[in-house]
Amino acid sequence: MAVMSVTKMRVDDHEGPWTVEDVLALPEHPARARYELVDGVLMVSPAPGWDHQIVSSALHRQIHTALAQSAAPFLSAGAVMVTGESRLFIPDIAVVDRATVQRGTLAVPLEAVLLLVEIVSPFNQSTDRILKPALYAQAKVPAYWRVELEPDVQIAVHELSVDTYREVATVTGKESVQVAGEFSVELDVPGLLGDLAG
């Protein structure tokens, strides 16, 4: 009896433009890097560092608490996949329509997203400040937050205005912020780094 071997797709073996299906078929990157896709182009970002992860977890808790208190029909999660026809993103935090997430959901459509949050790291500054906001606005995602870690932690709150984002607040302290008119988050920016020294 012949034994068939199953080979996983490798980045080096791929030819031509990438599709969402191609990216979803890739094995997890050994160094936990993130694979994202923009119109056939595969983008690979290094795994985030400690500052990034601690801020992401703390901010996600604040958003999750706000959702639970408001009973708004949305779910939040960190580092999950959202897709468009030729795009796949892994934002640091996503707030999506609860109806689009079932057990086993791998990715949700961009049309189901209310808020996307990106935390700027040294290796992804132009992506998170320029490219992703433009693409998220093009997909009509109602709200986008950009978290800057340097020189001090701050959150730039953006709302969709026709086909682009406008900054409506820069939060550096404690402040209540509306998310696309659906619910409010009591942000505590100084508390995002928690007990991290320095």
PDB file of C-alpha atoms in Angstrom:
ATOM      1  CA  MET A   1       0.000   0.000   0.000  1.00  0.00           C
ATOM      2  CA  ALA A   2       1.416   3.374  -0.988  1.00  0.00           C
ATOM      3  CA  VAL A   3       1.844   5.978   1.713  1.00  0.00           C
ATOM      4  CA  MET A   4       0.869   9.474   0.707  1.00  0.00           C
ATOM      5  CA  SER A   5       2.522  12.391   2.395  1.00  0.00           C
ATOM      6  CA  VAL A   6       0.735  15.639   2.974  1.00  0.00           C
ATOM      7  CA  THR A   7       2.896  18.694   2.507  1.00  0.00           C
ATOM      8  CA  LYS A   8       1.971  22.037   3.946  1.00  0.00           C
ATOM      9  CA  MET A   9       2.192  25.128   1.812  1.00  0.00           C
ATOM     10  CA  ARG A  10       5.407  27.060   2.393  1.00  0.00           C
ATOM     11  CA  VAL A  11       5.979  30.727   1.688  1.00  0.00           C
ATOM     12  CA  ASP A  12       9.052  29.923  -0.437  1.00  0.00           C
ATOM     13  CA  ASP A  13       7.079  27.540  -2.669  1.00  0.00           C
ATOM     14  CA  HIS A  14       4.352  30.003  -3.601  1.00  0.00           C
ATOM     15  CA  GLU A  15       4.264  31.560  -7.063  1.00  0.00           C
ATOM     16  CA  GLY A  16       2.242  34.521  -8.250  1.00  0.00           C
ATOM     17  CA  PRO A  17      -0.194  36.706  -6.328  1.00  0.00           C
ATOM     18  CA  TRP A  18      -1.475  35.440  -2.990  1.00  0.00           C
ATOM     19  CA  THR A  19      -5.141  34.860  -2.181  1.00  0.00           C
ATOM     20  CA  VAL A  20      -6.917  34.841   1.170  1.00  0.00           C
ATOM     21  CA  GLU A  21      -7.239  31.057   0.831  1.00  0.00           C
ATOM     22  CA  ASP A  22      -3.471  30.720   0.236  1.00  0.00           C
ATOM     23  CA  VAL A  23      -2.680  32.675   3.391  1.00  0.00           C
ATOM     24  CA  LEU A  24      -5.180  30.717   5.470  1.00  0.00           C
ATOM     25  CA  ALA A  25      -3.507  27.482   4.281  1.00  0.00           C
ATOM     26  CA  LEU A  26      -0.068  28.537   5.574  1.00  0.00           C
ATOM     27  CA  PRO A  27       1.188  26.868   8.755  1.00  0.00           C
ATOM     28  CA  GLU A  28       1.740  29.106  11.754  1.00  0.00           C
ATOM     29  CA  HIS A  29       5.021  30.985  11.477  1.00  0.00           C
ATOM     30  CA  PRO A  30       7.658  29.385  13.754  1.00  0.00           C
ATOM     31  CA  ALA A  31       8.595  32.761  15.242  1.00  0.00           C
ATOM     32  CA  ARG A  32       4.921  33.773  15.677  1.00  0.00           C
ATOM     33  CA  ALA A  33       5.136  36.400  12.934  1.00  0.00           C
ATOM     34  CA  ARG A  34       1.834  37.517  11.441  1.00  0.00           C
ATOM     35  CA  TYR A  35       0.889  36.893   7.818  1.00  0.00           C
ATOM     36  CA  GLU A  36      -1.375  39.540   6.293  1.00  0.00           C
ATOM     37  CA  LEU A  37      -2.513  40.100   2.711  1.00  0.00           C
ATOM     38  CA  VAL A  38      -3.171  43.205   0.626  1.00  0.00           C
ATOM     39  CA  ASP A  39      -4.336  42.688  -2.962  1.00  0.00           C
ATOM     40  CA  GLY A  40      -2.123  39.697  -3.714  1.00  0.00           C
ATOM     41  CA  VAL A  41       0.881  40.867  -1.692  1.00  0.00           C
ATOM     42  CA  LEU A  42       1.852  38.862   1.397  1.00  0.00           C
ATOM     43  CA  MET A  43       3.014  41.004   4.321  1.00  0.00           C
ATOM     44  CA  VAL A  44       4.912  39.435   7.217  1.00  0.00           C
ATOM     45  CA  SER A  45       5.262  41.274  10.535  1.00  0.00           C
ATOM     46  CA  PRO A  46       7.506  40.136  13.373  1.00  0.00           C
ATOM     47  CA  ALA A  47       5.898  38.875  16.553  1.00  0.00           C
ATOM     48  CA  PRO A  48       5.098  41.776  18.906  1.00  0.00           C
ATOM     49  CA  GLY A  49       7.259  42.581  21.932  1.00  0.00           C
ATOM     50  CA  TRP A  50       6.334  42.717  25.615  1.00  0.00           C
ATOM     51  CA  ASP A  51       5.255  46.397  25.704  1.00  0.00           C
ATOM     52  CA  HIS A  52       2.975  45.796  22.743  1.00  0.00           C
ATOM     53  CA  GLN A  53       1.411  42.654  24.219  1.00  0.00           C
ATOM     54  CA  ILE A  54       0.865  44.119  27.684  1.00  0.00           C
ATOM     55  CA  VAL A  55      -0.796  47.252  26.276  1.00  0.00           C
ATOM     56  CA  SER A  56      -2.896  45.137  23.905  1.00  0.00           C
ATOM     57  CA  SER A  57      -4.126  42.859  26.712  1.00  0.00           C
ATOM     58  CA  ALA A  58      -4.944  45.763  29.039  1.00  0.00           C
ATOM     59  CA  LEU A  59      -6.768  47.749  26.339  1.00  0.00           C
ATOM     60  CA  HIS A  60      -8.683  44.662  25.280  1.00  0.00           C
ATOM     61  CA  ARG A  61      -9.842  44.186  28.892  1.00  0.00           C
ATOM     62  CA  GLN A  62     -11.100  47.795  28.983  1.00  0.00           C
ATOM     63  CA  ILE A  63     -13.020  47.296  25.719  1.00  0.00           C
ATOM     64  CA  HIS A  64     -14.373  43.907  26.850  1.00  0.00           C
ATOM     65  CA  THR A  65     -15.593  45.411  30.138  1.00  0.00           C
ATOM     66  CA  ALA A  66     -17.343  48.229  28.254  1.00  0.00           C
ATOM     67  CA  LEU A  67     -19.060  45.750  25.940  1.00  0.00           C
ATOM     68  CA  ALA A  68     -20.243  43.626  28.865  1.00  0.00           C
ATOM     69  CA  GLN A  69     -21.654  46.676  30.669  1.00  0.00           C
ATOM     70  CA  SER A  70     -23.382  48.039  27.582  1.00  0.00           C
ATOM     71  CA  ALA A  71     -24.857  44.777  26.305  1.00  0.00           C
ATOM     72  CA  ALA A  72     -24.026  46.023  22.787  1.00  0.00           C
ATOM     73  CA  PRO A  73     -24.262  43.235  20.168  1.00  0.00           C
ATOM     74  CA  PHE A  74     -20.517  43.006  19.564  1.00  0.00           C
ATOM     75  CA  LEU A  75     -17.587  40.791  20.529  1.00  0.00           C
ATOM     76  CA  SER A  76     -13.960  41.820  20.944  1.00  0.00           C
ATOM     77  CA  ALA A  77     -10.805  39.790  20.520  1.00  0.00           C
ATOM     78  CA  GLY A  78      -7.095  40.320  20.056  1.00  0.00           C
ATOM     79  CA  ALA A  79      -5.014  39.280  17.037  1.00  0.00           C
ATOM     80  CA  VAL A  80      -7.885  37.717  15.075  1.00  0.00           C
ATOM     81  CA  MET A  81      -8.288  37.594  11.312  1.00  0.00           C
ATOM     82  CA  VAL A  82     -10.585  39.898   9.381  1.00  0.00           C
ATOM     83  CA  THR A  83     -10.935  39.496   5.630  1.00  0.00           C
ATOM     84  CA  GLY A  84     -12.037  41.251   2.502  1.00  0.00           C
ATOM     85  CA  GLU A  85     -12.142  39.836  -1.012  1.00  0.00           C
ATOM     86  CA  SER A  86      -8.382  40.177  -1.542  1.00  0.00           C
ATOM     87  CA  ARG A  87      -7.287  41.263   1.919  1.00  0.00           C
ATOM     88  CA  LEU A  88      -6.569  39.617   5.237  1.00  0.00           C
ATOM     89  CA  PHE A  89      -5.580  41.592   8.316  1.00  0.00           C
ATOM     90  CA  ILE A  90      -4.681  40.640  11.869  1.00  0.00           C
ATOM     91  CA  PRO A  91      -5.373  43.789  13.879  1.00  0.00           C
ATOM     92  CA  ASP A  92      -4.207  43.941  17.480  1.00  0.00           C
ATOM     93  CA  ILE A  93      -7.836  44.230  18.634  1.00  0.00           C
ATOM     94  CA  ALA A  94     -11.095  43.871  16.708  1.00  0.00           C
ATOM     95  CA  VAL A  95     -14.673  44.592  17.750  1.00  0.00           C
ATOM     96  CA  VAL A  96     -17.106  42.757  15.482  1.00  0.00           C
ATOM     97  CA  ASP A  97     -20.799  42.027  15.068  1.00  0.00           C
ATOM     98  CA  ARG A  98     -21.596  39.185  17.465  1.00  0.00           C
ATOM     99  CA  ALA A  99     -23.787  37.472  14.830  1.00  0.00           C
ATOM    100  CA  THR A 100     -20.759  36.816  12.582  1.00  0.00           C
ATOM    101  CA  VAL A 101     -18.856  34.744  15.155  1.00  0.00           C
ATOM    102  CA  GLN A 102     -19.745  31.120  15.771  1.00  0.00           C
ATOM    103  CA  ARG A 103     -17.709  28.288  17.268  1.00  0.00           C
ATOM    104  CA  GLY A 104     -14.941  27.493  14.825  1.00  0.00           C
ATOM    105  CA  THR A 105     -14.962  30.914  13.122  1.00  0.00           C
ATOM    106  CA  LEU A 106     -11.533  31.491  11.616  1.00  0.00           C
ATOM    107  CA  ALA A 107     -12.022  34.970  10.151  1.00  0.00           C
ATOM    108  CA  VAL A 108     -14.794  37.559   9.985  1.00  0.00           C
ATOM    109  CA  PRO A 109     -15.570  39.830   7.030  1.00  0.00           C
ATOM    110  CA  LEU A 110     -14.464  43.452   7.202  1.00  0.00           C
ATOM    111  CA  GLU A 111     -18.115  44.453   6.747  1.00  0.00           C
ATOM    112  CA  ALA A 112     -18.861  43.013  10.215  1.00  0.00           C
ATOM    113  CA  VAL A 113     -16.194  45.101  11.984  1.00  0.00           C
ATOM    114  CA  LEU A 114     -17.056  48.108  14.161  1.00  0.00           C
ATOM    115  CA  LEU A 115     -13.581  48.979  15.516  1.00  0.00           C
ATOM    116  CA  LEU A 116     -10.024  47.997  14.651  1.00  0.00           C
ATOM    117  CA  VAL A 117      -7.094  48.848  16.916  1.00  0.00           C
ATOM    118  CA  GLU A 118      -3.443  48.818  15.876  1.00  0.00           C
ATOM    119  CA  ILE A 119      -0.518  49.295  18.253  1.00  0.00           C
ATOM    120  CA  VAL A 120       2.436  50.988  16.573  1.00  0.00           C
ATOM    121  CA  SER A 121       5.780  49.253  16.975  1.00  0.00           C
ATOM    122  CA  PRO A 122       9.145  50.346  15.552  1.00  0.00           C
ATOM    123  CA  PHE A 123       8.910  47.875  12.651  1.00  0.00           C
ATOM    124  CA  ASN A 124       5.339  48.711  11.566  1.00  0.00           C
ATOM    125  CA  GLN A 125       5.041  52.491  11.879  1.00  0.00           C
ATOM    126  CA  SER A 126       4.117  53.310   8.272  1.00  0.00           C
ATOM    127  CA  THR A 127       1.774  50.323   8.030  1.00  0.00           C
ATOM    128  CA  ASP A 128      -0.222  51.309  11.129  1.00  0.00           C
ATOM    129  CA  ARG A 129      -0.113  55.077  10.582  1.00  0.00           C
ATOM    130  CA  ILE A 130      -0.696  55.229   6.820  1.00  0.00           C
ATOM    131  CA  LEU A 131      -1.477  51.969   4.994  1.00  0.00           C
ATOM    132  CA  LYS A 132      -3.907  50.205   7.332  1.00  0.00           C
ATOM    133  CA  PRO A 133      -6.015  53.280   8.174  1.00  0.00           C
ATOM    134  CA  ALA A 134      -6.438  53.975   4.452  1.00  0.00           C
ATOM    135  CA  LEU A 135      -7.456  50.377   3.737  1.00  0.00           C
ATOM    136  CA  TYR A 136      -9.748  50.135   6.772  1.00  0.00           C
ATOM    137  CA  ALA A 137     -11.451  53.387   5.737  1.00  0.00           C
ATOM    138  CA  GLN A 138     -11.835  52.054   2.198  1.00  0.00           C
ATOM    139  CA  ALA A 139     -13.572  48.999   3.726  1.00  0.00           C
ATOM    140  CA  LYS A 140     -15.890  51.383   5.665  1.00  0.00           C
ATOM    141  CA  VAL A 141     -14.826  50.199   9.143  1.00  0.00           C
ATOM    142  CA  PRO A 142     -16.569  52.821  11.355  1.00  0.00           C
ATOM    143  CA  ALA A 143     -13.776  53.311  13.932  1.00  0.00           C
ATOM    144  CA  TYR A 144     -10.005  52.986  14.037  1.00  0.00           C
ATOM    145  CA  TRP A 145      -7.762  53.498  17.069  1.00  0.00           C
ATOM    146  CA  ARG A 146      -4.006  53.847  16.769  1.00  0.00           C
ATOM    147  CA  VAL A 147      -2.015  53.261  19.940  1.00  0.00           C
ATOM    148  CA  GLU A 148       1.371  54.958  20.086  1.00  0.00           C
ATOM    149  CA  LEU A 149       3.849  53.504  22.599  1.00  0.00           C
ATOM    150  CA  GLU A 150       6.558  56.172  22.259  1.00  0.00           C
ATOM    151  CA  PRO A 151       7.472  58.567  23.746  1.00  0.00           C
ATOM    152  CA  ASP A 152       4.474  57.934  26.038  1.00  0.00           C
ATOM    153  CA  VAL A 153       1.432  55.755  25.534  1.00  0.00           C
ATOM    154  CA  GLN A 154      -1.469  57.526  23.824  1.00  0.00           C
ATOM    155  CA  ILE A 155      -4.502  56.494  21.799  1.00  0.00           C
ATOM    156  CA  ALA A 156      -5.466  58.382  18.653  1.00  0.00           C
ATOM    157  CA  VAL A 157      -9.225  57.843  18.208  1.00  0.00           C
ATOM    158  CA  HIS A 158     -10.463  58.016  14.617  1.00  0.00           C
ATOM    159  CA  GLU A 159     -13.974  57.924  13.168  1.00  0.00           C
ATOM    160  CA  LEU A 160     -14.923  57.278   9.579  1.00  0.00           C
ATOM    161  CA  SER A 161     -15.916  60.416   7.676  1.00  0.00           C
ATOM    162  CA  VAL A 162     -17.149  59.471   4.178  1.00  0.00           C
ATOM    163  CA  ASP A 163     -14.098  57.566   2.898  1.00  0.00           C
ATOM    164  CA  THR A 164     -11.330  58.593   5.282  1.00  0.00           C
ATOM    165  CA  TYR A 165     -10.713  58.769   9.010  1.00  0.00           C
ATOM    166  CA  ARG A 166     -10.678  61.946  11.029  1.00  0.00           C
ATOM    167  CA  GLU A 167      -9.010  62.069  14.418  1.00  0.00           C
ATOM    168  CA  VAL A 168     -11.600  62.989  17.046  1.00  0.00           C
ATOM    169  CA  ALA A 169      -9.461  62.603  20.189  1.00  0.00           C
ATOM    170  CA  THR A 170      -5.999  61.851  21.456  1.00  0.00           C
ATOM    171  CA  VAL A 171      -6.272  60.179  24.832  1.00  0.00           C
ATOM    172  CA  THR A 172      -3.343  60.233  27.252  1.00  0.00           C
ATOM    173  CA  GLY A 173      -5.190  59.954  30.562  1.00  0.00           C
ATOM    174  CA  LYS A 174      -8.576  58.678  31.691  1.00  0.00           C
ATOM    175  CA  GLU A 175     -11.420  59.492  29.346  1.00  0.00           C
ATOM    176  CA  SER A 176     -14.735  58.061  28.143  1.00  0.00           C
ATOM    177  CA  VAL A 177     -14.705  57.436  24.400  1.00  0.00           C
ATOM    178  CA  GLN A 178     -17.635  56.550  22.137  1.00  0.00           C
ATOM    179  CA  VAL A 179     -17.142  53.730  19.634  1.00  0.00           C
ATOM    180  CA  ALA A 180     -19.072  54.652  16.485  1.00  0.00           C
ATOM    181  CA  GLY A 181     -22.089  55.610  18.580  1.00  0.00           C
ATOM    182  CA  GLU A 182     -22.610  51.997  19.702  1.00  0.00           C
ATOM    183  CA  PHE A 183     -21.045  51.957  23.179  1.00  0.00           C
ATOM    184  CA  SER A 184     -18.554  53.879  25.351  1.00  0.00           C
ATOM    185  CA  VAL A 185     -15.204  52.730  26.711  1.00  0.00           C
ATOM    186  CA  GLU A 186     -13.748  54.166  29.901  1.00  0.00           C
ATOM    187  CA  LEU A 187     -10.150  54.407  28.757  1.00  0.00           C
ATOM    188  CA  ASP A 188      -7.356  54.389  31.318  1.00  0.00           C
ATOM    189  CA  VAL A 189      -4.270  55.015  29.198  1.00  0.00           C
ATOM    190  CA  PRO A 190      -1.810  55.376  32.123  1.00  0.00           C
ATOM    191  CA  GLY A 191      -2.956  51.952  33.332  1.00  0.00           C
ATOM    192  CA  LEU A 192      -2.222  50.195  30.035  1.00  0.00           C
ATOM    193  CA  LEU A 193       1.408  49.421  30.873  1.00  0.00           C
ATOM    194  CA  GLY A 194       0.428  48.024  34.254  1.00  0.00           C
ATOM    195  CA  ASP A 195       3.399  47.065  36.380  1.00  0.00           C
ATOM    196  CA  LEU A 196       5.892  47.123  33.504  1.00  0.00           C
ATOM    197  CA  ALA A 197       9.039  48.844  34.774  1.00  0.00           C
ATOM    198  CA  GLY A 198      10.555  51.866  33.054  1.00  0.00           C
TER     199      GLY A 198
END
